[in-house]
Amino acid sequence: MSTSNKNNKKTAVINGSHFFDLYGFYEEVSRVLMKNQDWKVRTLDGFNDILYGGFGVFENNEEIEIIWKESQKSKEDLGFDATKNSMKKKLNKENLLILN
């Protein structure tokens, strides 16, 4: 995390070469955005939550800049099919809980 940009916003750098699947993405954003926290991001909902701030490396509603290196690789790795499969798994788990 740095504040070296012209407008003094905090800057976080996510590096797409550090992961190839959603689990790795969650690890990367946890490493970058959740420093010194007891929990890690494990879902897209959790990622959405930390973008609002208030915990992790920035405050509630604080404007930040996220730089995503190797974003094209991430787009390919985490595209529609990966997201669809992740959501299917989530729905299957929730349906199993309801049925039990």
PDB file of C-alpha atoms in Angstrom, residues 3 9 11 13-14 26-28 31 37 52-53 56-57 60 63 65-66 68-69 71 74 76 82 89 91 93 100:
ATOM      1  CA  THR A   3       0.335   6.979  -1.256  1.00  0.00           C
ATOM      2  CA  LYS A   9      -4.993   8.277  -2.525  1.00  0.00           C
ATOM      3  CA  THR A  11      -2.816   2.622  -3.845  1.00  0.00           C
ATOM      4  CA  VAL A  13      -1.526  -3.398  -6.313  1.00  0.00           C
ATOM      5  CA  ILE A  14      -3.108  -6.752  -7.174  1.00  0.00           C
ATOM      6  CA  TYR A  26      -8.809 -14.467  -2.650  1.00  0.00           C
ATOM      7  CA  GLU A  27      -5.337 -15.120  -1.223  1.00  0.00           C
ATOM      8  CA  GLU A  28      -3.870 -12.212  -3.200  1.00  0.00           C
ATOM      9  CA  ARG A  31      -2.557 -10.321   1.318  1.00  0.00           C
ATOM     10  CA  GLN A  37      -6.508  -8.853   9.977  1.00  0.00           C
ATOM     11  CA  TYR A  52     -16.280  -0.457   1.077  1.00  0.00           C
ATOM     12  CA  GLY A  53     -13.456  -0.079   3.594  1.00  0.00           C
ATOM     13  CA  GLY A  56      -8.139  -3.900   6.301  1.00  0.00           C
ATOM     14  CA  VAL A  57      -5.905  -1.225   4.811  1.00  0.00           C
ATOM     15  CA  ASN A  60     -14.926   3.512   5.297  1.00  0.00           C
ATOM     16  CA  GLU A  63     -11.093   6.653  -2.050  1.00  0.00           C
ATOM     17  CA  GLU A  65      -6.689   3.352  -6.336  1.00  0.00           C
ATOM     18  CA  ILE A  66      -6.361  -0.335  -7.193  1.00  0.00           C
ATOM     19  CA  TRP A  68      -4.307  -4.682 -11.305  1.00  0.00           C
ATOM     20  CA  LYS A  69      -1.135  -5.903 -12.935  1.00  0.00           C
ATOM     21  CA  SER A  71      -5.261  -7.999 -15.582  1.00  0.00           C
ATOM     22  CA  SER A  74      -6.796 -12.578 -14.655  1.00  0.00           C
ATOM     23  CA  GLU A  76      -8.849 -15.170 -18.807  1.00  0.00           C
ATOM     24  CA  ALA A  82     -14.752 -19.655 -13.535  1.00  0.00           C
ATOM     25  CA  LYS A  89     -20.661 -24.694  -6.128  1.00  0.00           C
ATOM     26  CA  LEU A  91     -25.612 -22.811  -4.741  1.00  0.00           C
ATOM     27  CA  LYS A  93     -23.661 -26.081  -0.865  1.00  0.00           C
ATOM     28  CA  ASN A 100     -30.416 -31.588   5.464  1.00  0.00           C
TER      29      ASN A 100
END
